[in-house]
Coordinates of C-alpha atoms and ligand atoms in Angstrom, one line a residue:
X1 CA 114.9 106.4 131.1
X2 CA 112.2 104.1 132.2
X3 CA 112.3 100.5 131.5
X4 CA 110.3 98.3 129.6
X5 CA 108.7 95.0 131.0
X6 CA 106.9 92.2 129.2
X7 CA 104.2 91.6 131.8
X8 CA 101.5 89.4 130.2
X9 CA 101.2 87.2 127.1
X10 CA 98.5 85.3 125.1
X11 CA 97.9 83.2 122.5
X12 CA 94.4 82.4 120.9
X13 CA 94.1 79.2 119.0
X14 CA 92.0 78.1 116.7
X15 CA 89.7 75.1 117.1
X16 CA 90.0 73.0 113.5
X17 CA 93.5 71.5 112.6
X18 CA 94.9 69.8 109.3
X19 CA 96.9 66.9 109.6
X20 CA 99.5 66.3 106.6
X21 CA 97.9 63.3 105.7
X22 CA 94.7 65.1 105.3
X23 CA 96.3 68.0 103.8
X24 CA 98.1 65.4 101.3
X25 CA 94.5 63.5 100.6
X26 CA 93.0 66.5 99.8
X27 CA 95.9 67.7 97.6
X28 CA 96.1 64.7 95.6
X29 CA 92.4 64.9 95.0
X30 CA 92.7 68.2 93.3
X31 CA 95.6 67.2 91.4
X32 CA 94.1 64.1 90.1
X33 CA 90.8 66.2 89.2
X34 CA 93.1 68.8 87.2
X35 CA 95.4 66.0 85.6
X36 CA 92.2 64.6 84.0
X37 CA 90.4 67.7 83.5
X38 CA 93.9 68.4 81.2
X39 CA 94.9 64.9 80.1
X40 CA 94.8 65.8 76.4
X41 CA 97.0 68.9 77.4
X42 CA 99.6 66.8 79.1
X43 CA 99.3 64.2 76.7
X44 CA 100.6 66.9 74.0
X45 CA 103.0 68.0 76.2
X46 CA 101.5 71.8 76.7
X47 CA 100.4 71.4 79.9
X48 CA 103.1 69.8 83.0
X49 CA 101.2 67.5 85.3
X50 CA 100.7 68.6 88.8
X51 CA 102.9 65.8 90.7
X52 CA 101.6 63.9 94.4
X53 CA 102.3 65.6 97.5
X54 CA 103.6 63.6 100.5
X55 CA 103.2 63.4 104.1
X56 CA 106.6 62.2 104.5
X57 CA 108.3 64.8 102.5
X58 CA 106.4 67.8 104.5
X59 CA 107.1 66.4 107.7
X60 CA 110.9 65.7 106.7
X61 CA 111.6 69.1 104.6
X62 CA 110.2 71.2 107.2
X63 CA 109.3 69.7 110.4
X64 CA 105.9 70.8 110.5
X65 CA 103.1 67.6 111.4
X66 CA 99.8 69.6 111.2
X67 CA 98.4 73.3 111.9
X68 CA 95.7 74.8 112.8
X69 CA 93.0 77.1 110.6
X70 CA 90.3 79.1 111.2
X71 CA 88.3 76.7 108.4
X72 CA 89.7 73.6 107.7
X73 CA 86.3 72.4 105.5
X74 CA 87.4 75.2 102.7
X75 CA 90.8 74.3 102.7
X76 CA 90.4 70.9 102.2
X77 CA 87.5 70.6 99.5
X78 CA 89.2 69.8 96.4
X79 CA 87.4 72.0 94.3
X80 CA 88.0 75.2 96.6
X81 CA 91.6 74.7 98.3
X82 CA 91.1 78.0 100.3
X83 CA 89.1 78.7 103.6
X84 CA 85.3 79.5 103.3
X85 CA 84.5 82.3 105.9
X86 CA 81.3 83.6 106.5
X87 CA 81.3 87.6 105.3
X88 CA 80.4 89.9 108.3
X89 CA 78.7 93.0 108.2
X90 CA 80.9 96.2 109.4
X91 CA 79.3 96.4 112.7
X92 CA 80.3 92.6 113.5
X93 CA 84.1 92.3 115.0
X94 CA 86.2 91.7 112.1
X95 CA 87.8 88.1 111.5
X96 CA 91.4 89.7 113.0
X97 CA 89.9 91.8 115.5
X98 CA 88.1 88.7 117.4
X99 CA 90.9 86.7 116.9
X100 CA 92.9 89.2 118.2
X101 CA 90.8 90.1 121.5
X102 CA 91.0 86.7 122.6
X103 CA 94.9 86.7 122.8
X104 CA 95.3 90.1 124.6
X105 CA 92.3 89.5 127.2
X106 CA 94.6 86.3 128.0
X107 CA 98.0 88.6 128.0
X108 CA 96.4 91.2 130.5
X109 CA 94.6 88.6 132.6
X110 CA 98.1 87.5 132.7
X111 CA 99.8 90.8 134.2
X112 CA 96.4 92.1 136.1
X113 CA 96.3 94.9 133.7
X114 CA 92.5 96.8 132.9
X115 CA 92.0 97.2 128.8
X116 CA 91.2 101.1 130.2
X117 CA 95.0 101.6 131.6
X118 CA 96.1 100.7 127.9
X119 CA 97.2 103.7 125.7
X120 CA 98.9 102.0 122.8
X121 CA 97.4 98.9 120.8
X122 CA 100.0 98.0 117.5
X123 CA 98.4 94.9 115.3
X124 CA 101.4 93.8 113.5
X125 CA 100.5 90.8 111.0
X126 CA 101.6 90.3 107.2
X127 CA 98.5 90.9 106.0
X128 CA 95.1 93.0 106.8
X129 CA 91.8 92.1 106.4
X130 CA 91.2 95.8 105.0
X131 CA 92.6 98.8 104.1
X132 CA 91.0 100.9 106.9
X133 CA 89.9 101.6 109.6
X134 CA 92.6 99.9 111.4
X135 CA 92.3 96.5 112.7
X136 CA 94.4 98.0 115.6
X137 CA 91.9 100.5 116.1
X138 CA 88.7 98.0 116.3
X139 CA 90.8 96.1 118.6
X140 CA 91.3 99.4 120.8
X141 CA 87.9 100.2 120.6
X142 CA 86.3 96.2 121.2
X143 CA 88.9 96.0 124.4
X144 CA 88.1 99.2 125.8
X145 CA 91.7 100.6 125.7
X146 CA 92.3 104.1 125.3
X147 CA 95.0 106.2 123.9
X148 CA 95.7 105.5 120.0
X149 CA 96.1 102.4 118.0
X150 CA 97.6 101.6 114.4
X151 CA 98.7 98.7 112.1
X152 CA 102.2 97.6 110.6
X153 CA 103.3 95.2 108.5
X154 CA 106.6 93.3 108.1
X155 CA 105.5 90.4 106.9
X156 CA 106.8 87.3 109.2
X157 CA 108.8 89.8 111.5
X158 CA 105.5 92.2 112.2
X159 CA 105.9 91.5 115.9
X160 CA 109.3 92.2 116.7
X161 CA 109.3 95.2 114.9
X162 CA 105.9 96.1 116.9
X163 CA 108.0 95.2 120.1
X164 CA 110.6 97.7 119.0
X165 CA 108.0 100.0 118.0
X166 CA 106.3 100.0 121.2
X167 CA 109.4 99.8 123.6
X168 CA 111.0 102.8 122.1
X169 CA 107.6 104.8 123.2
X170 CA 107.5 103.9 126.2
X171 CA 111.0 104.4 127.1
X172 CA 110.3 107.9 125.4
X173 CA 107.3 108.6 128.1
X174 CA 104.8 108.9 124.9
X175 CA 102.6 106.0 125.9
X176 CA 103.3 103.5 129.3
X177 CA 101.1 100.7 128.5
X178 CA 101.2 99.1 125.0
X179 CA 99.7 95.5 123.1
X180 CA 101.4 94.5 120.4
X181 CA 98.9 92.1 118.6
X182 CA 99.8 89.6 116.0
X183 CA 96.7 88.0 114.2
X184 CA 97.7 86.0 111.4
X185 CA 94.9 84.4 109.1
X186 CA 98.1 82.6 106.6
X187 CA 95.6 80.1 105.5
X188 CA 94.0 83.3 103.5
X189 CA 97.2 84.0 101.6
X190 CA 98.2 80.4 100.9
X191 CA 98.3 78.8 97.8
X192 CA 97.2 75.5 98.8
X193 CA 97.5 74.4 95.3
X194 CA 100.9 74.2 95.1
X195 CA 103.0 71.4 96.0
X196 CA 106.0 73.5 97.3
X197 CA 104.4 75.5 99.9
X198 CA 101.0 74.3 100.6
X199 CA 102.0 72.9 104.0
X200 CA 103.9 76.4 105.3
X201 CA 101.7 77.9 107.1
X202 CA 98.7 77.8 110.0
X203 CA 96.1 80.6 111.9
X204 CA 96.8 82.0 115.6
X205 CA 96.8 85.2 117.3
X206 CA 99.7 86.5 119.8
X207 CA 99.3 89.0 122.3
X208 CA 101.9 90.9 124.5
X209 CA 102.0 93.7 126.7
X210 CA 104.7 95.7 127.7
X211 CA 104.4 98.2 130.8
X212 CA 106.7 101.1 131.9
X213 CA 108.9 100.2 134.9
X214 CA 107.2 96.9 136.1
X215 CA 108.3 94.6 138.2
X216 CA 107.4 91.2 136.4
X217 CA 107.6 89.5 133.8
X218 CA 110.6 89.9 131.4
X219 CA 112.6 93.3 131.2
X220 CA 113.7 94.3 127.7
X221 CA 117.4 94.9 127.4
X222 CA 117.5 95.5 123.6
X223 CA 115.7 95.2 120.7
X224 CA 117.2 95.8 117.2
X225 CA 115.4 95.2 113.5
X226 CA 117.5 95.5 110.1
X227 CA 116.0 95.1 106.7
X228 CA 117.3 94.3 103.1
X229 CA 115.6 93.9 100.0
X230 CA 114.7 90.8 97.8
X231 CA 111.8 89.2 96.0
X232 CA 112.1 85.8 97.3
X233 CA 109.1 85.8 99.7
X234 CA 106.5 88.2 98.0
X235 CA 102.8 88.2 97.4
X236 CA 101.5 90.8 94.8
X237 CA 97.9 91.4 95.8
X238 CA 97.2 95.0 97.0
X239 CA 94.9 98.2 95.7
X240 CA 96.6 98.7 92.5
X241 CA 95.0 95.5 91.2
X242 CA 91.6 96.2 89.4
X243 CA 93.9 98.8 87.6
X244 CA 96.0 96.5 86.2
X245 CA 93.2 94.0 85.1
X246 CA 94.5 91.9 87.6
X247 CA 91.5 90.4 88.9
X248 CA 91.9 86.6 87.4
X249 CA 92.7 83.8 89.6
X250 CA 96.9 84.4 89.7
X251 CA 99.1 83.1 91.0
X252 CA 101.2 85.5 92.1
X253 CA 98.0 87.0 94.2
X254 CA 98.8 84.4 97.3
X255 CA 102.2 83.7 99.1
X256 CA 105.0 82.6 96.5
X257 CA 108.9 81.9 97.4
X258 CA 111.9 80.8 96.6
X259 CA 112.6 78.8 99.4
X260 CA 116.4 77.5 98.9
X261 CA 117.2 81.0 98.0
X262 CA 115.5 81.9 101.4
X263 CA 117.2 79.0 103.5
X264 CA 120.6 80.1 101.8
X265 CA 120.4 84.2 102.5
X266 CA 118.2 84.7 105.2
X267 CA 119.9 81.9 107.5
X268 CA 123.3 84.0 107.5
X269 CA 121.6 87.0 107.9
X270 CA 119.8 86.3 111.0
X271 CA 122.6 84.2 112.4
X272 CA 124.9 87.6 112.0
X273 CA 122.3 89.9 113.1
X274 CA 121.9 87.9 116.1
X275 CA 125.5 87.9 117.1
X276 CA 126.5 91.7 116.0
X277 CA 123.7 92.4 118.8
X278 CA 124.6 90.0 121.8
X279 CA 128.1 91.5 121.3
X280 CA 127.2 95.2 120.9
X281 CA 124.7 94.2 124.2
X282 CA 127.3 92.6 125.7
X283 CA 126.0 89.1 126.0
X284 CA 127.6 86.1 125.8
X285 CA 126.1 82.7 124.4
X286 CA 126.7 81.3 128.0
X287 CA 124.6 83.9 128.9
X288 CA 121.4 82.9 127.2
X289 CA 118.9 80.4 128.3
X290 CA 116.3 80.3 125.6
X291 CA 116.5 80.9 122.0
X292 CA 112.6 81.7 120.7
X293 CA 113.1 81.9 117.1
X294 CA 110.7 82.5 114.4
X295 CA 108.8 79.1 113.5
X296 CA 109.1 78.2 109.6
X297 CA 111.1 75.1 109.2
X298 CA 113.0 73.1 111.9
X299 CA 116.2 72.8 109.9
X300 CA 116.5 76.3 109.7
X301 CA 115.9 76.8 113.2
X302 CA 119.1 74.1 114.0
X303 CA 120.9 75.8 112.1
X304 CA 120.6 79.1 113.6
X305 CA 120.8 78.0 117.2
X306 CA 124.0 76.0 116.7
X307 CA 125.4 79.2 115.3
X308 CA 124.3 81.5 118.1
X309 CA 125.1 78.9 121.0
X310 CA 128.3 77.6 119.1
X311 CA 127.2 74.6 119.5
X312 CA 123.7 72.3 119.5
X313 CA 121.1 73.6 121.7
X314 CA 119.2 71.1 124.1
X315 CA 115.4 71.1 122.7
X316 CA 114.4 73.3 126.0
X317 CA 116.9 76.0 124.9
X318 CA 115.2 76.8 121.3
X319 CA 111.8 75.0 121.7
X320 CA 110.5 74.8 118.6
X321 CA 106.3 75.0 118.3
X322 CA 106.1 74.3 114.6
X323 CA 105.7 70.8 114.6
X324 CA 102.0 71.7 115.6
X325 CA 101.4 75.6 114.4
X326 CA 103.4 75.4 111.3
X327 CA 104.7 78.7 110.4
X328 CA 102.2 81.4 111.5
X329 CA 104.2 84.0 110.1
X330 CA 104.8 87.1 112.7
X331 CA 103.3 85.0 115.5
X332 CA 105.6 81.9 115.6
X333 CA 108.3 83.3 118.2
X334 CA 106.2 84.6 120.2
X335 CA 103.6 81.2 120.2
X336 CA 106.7 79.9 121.6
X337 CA 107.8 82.6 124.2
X338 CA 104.6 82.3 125.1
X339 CA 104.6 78.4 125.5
X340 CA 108.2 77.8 127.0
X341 CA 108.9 80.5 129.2
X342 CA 107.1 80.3 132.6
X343 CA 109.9 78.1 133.8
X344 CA 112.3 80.7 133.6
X345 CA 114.3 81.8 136.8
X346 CA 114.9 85.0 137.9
X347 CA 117.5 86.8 136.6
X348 CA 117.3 84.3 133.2
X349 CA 118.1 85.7 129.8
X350 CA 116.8 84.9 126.8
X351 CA 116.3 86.3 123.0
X352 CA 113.1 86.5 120.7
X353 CA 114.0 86.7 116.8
X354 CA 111.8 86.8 113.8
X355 CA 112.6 86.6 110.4
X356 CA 111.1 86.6 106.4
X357 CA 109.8 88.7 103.7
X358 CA 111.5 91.9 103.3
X359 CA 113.8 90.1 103.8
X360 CA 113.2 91.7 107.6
X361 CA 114.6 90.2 110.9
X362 CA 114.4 91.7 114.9
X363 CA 115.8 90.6 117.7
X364 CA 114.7 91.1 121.2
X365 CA 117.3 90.7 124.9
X366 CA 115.2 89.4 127.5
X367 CA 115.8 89.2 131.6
X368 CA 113.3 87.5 133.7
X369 CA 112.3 89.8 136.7
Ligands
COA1 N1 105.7 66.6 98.3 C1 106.7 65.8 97.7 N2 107.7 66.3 97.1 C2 107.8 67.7 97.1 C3 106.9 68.5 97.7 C4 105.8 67.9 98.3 N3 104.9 68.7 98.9 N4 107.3 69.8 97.5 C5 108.4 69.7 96.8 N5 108.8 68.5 96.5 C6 109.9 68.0 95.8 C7 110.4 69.0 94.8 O1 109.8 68.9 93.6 C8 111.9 68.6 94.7 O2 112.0 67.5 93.8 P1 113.3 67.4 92.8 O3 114.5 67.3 93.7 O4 113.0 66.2 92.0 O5 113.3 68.7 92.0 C9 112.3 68.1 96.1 O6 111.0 67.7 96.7 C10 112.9 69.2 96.9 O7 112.2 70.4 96.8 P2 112.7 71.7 97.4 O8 111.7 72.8 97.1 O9 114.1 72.0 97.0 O10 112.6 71.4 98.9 P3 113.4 72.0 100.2 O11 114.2 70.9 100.8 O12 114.1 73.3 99.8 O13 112.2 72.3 101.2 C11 111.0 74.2 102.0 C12 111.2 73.2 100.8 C13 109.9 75.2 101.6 C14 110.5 73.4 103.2 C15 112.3 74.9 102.3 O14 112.9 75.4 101.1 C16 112.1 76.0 103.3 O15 111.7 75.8 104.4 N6 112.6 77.2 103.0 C17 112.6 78.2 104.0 C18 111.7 79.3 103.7 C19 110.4 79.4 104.5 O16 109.8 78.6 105.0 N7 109.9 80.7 104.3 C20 108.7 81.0 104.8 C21 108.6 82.5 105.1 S1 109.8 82.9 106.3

């Protein structure tokens, strides 16, 4: 069976970022606007008053400081609270696409790879741009890689589930060179207009390829995914829409969750499903030097290395990247494999895990060549 190397990585970042004292500015703005648009409604008791954000809670509930977005001016006009992107005509990249590009022409500059050698590009992101053509296959084409190309989706775990995806085939002999490209636009499918989430998430794009028997880089040992079913992360917006007269400003159309019910069930999941596969691997916690978990909220991510490591990790054993990113969904492990990994010594182990929606989690057992 051949083996399977991580041999470059990339990460594209965008330019404009959002403070939490901006963000908070800008949120109070639209919820003084709407408190005195409604203050007859409140008054009478019909309508609840949208409450002040603070910096102090965001920065305390969650860890996160600022992140960045692909347009910060949209988000942050109080009478729009979403970005304002400039539609592109189909022969133009696509929003994802160019986003996308820029990360893997950094991940094979990395390894010394040529786009051309490629024969398997996966975009794995929690949401599309459209329903098709693939973005993955625009990405193929725009690169210059050959082979085939798709999409997945698994919401905040799209990349380690494209990593297992893409392993698996080359191990098989189907393809030997493979990017697995994580471009996620979250400021789209925020609801910046509610107090509970509108810090969570930020834009980047990941990149990584893997090659068939290479010689640097990081090996991968193992990879393993499980998935279980629950509403507490979901968004609703998808084709069947129009059909249901959907089409009004909802809600339910952006990102919505329940997020102690998250903290509480997805926190022993993961922490389980990380530990049934070091033991089935064979690894010990001594054995690991780096913990690169998914990026959504610091407290979680304590929680799960103290688990895994049995005790509390040293900040340069699970780097966190949050703090600056925010969650960016699929992307946030790998922003920080990416980002605190060139330091590793030969021989070095290490473990990727991504978690959310689904709920989905995948784990990844890394050696450094
Ligand atoms: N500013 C000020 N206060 C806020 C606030 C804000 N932006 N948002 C919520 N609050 C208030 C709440 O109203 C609540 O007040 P109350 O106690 O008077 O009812 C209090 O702060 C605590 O709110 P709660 O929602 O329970 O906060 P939390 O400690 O659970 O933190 C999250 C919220 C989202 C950071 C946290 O639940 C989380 O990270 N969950 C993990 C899930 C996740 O991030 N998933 C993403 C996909 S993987």
């Amino acid at each position: 069976m051949r083996t399977v190397s991580i041999t470059g990585h990339g990460v594209f970042t965008p330019s404009e970022i959002i403070t939490n004292d901006e963000l908070v500015v800008a949120f109070n703005a639209f919820a003084d606007a709407q408190n005195e648009k409604h203050a007859e409604e409140i008054a009478a008791g019909t309508v609840e008053a949208i409450a002040h954000s603070s910096a102090d809670f965001i920065t305390s509930a969650s860890g996160i400081n600022q992140r960045y977005v692909v347009d910060k001016e949209g988000v942050l006009d109080p009478t729009r609270m979403f970005p304002n992107l400039e539609p592109r005509p189909d022969d133009a990249p696509g929003q994802m696409a160019e986003m996308g590009i820029d990360a893997a022409r950094t991940a094979l500059k990395m390894a010394g790879t040529d786009a051309a050698d490629v024969d398997l590009v996966i975009c794995a992101a929690s949401n599309h741009e459209r329903a098709y053509p693939a973005v993955a296959i625009e990405i193929q084409q725009l690169l210059g890689a050959g082979g085939f190309a798709f999409d997945m989706n698994v919401a905040c775990s799209s990349a380690t589930f494209g990593l297992q995806a893409a392993a698996d085939m080359i191990k098989s002999g189907s393809v030997s060179k493979a990017l697995v490209i994580c471009p996620e636009i979250c400021s789209a499918h925020l609801e910046w207009r509610d107090r509970d989430c509108h810090f969570i998430f930020g834009d980047v794009a990941t990149a990584l390829l893997l090659e068939a028997d290479a010689t640097s880089g990081f090996r991968i040992d193992s990879t393993r995914c499980a998935t279980e079913f629950s509403n507490n992360i979901r968004n609703n917006n998808g084709f069947l829409r129009r059909t249901r007269d959907q089409m009004e400003d909802r809600r339910d159309m952006q990102f919505m969750q329940n997020g102690r019910k998250v903290f509480k069930e997805v926190l022993p999941m993961v922490s389980a499903h990380i530990k049934a596969h070091m033991a089935d691997e064979g690894v010990q916690a001594s054995d690991l030097k780096r913990l690169w978990l998914h990026q959504a909220n610091k407290t979680m991510n304590d929680f799960i290395g103290k688990k895994v490591l049995g005790r509390t990790p040293e900040p340069f054993e699970q780097p966190n990247i949050l703090q600056d990113y925010a969650n960016t969904s699929s992307a946030g492990s790998i922003i920080a494999f990416s980002k605190h990994s060139s330091d590793m010594a030969p021989g070095d182990r290490g473990l990727i895990c991504s978690f959310g929606a689904g709920y989905s989690v995948g784990s990844v057992v890394l050696t450094k060549h």
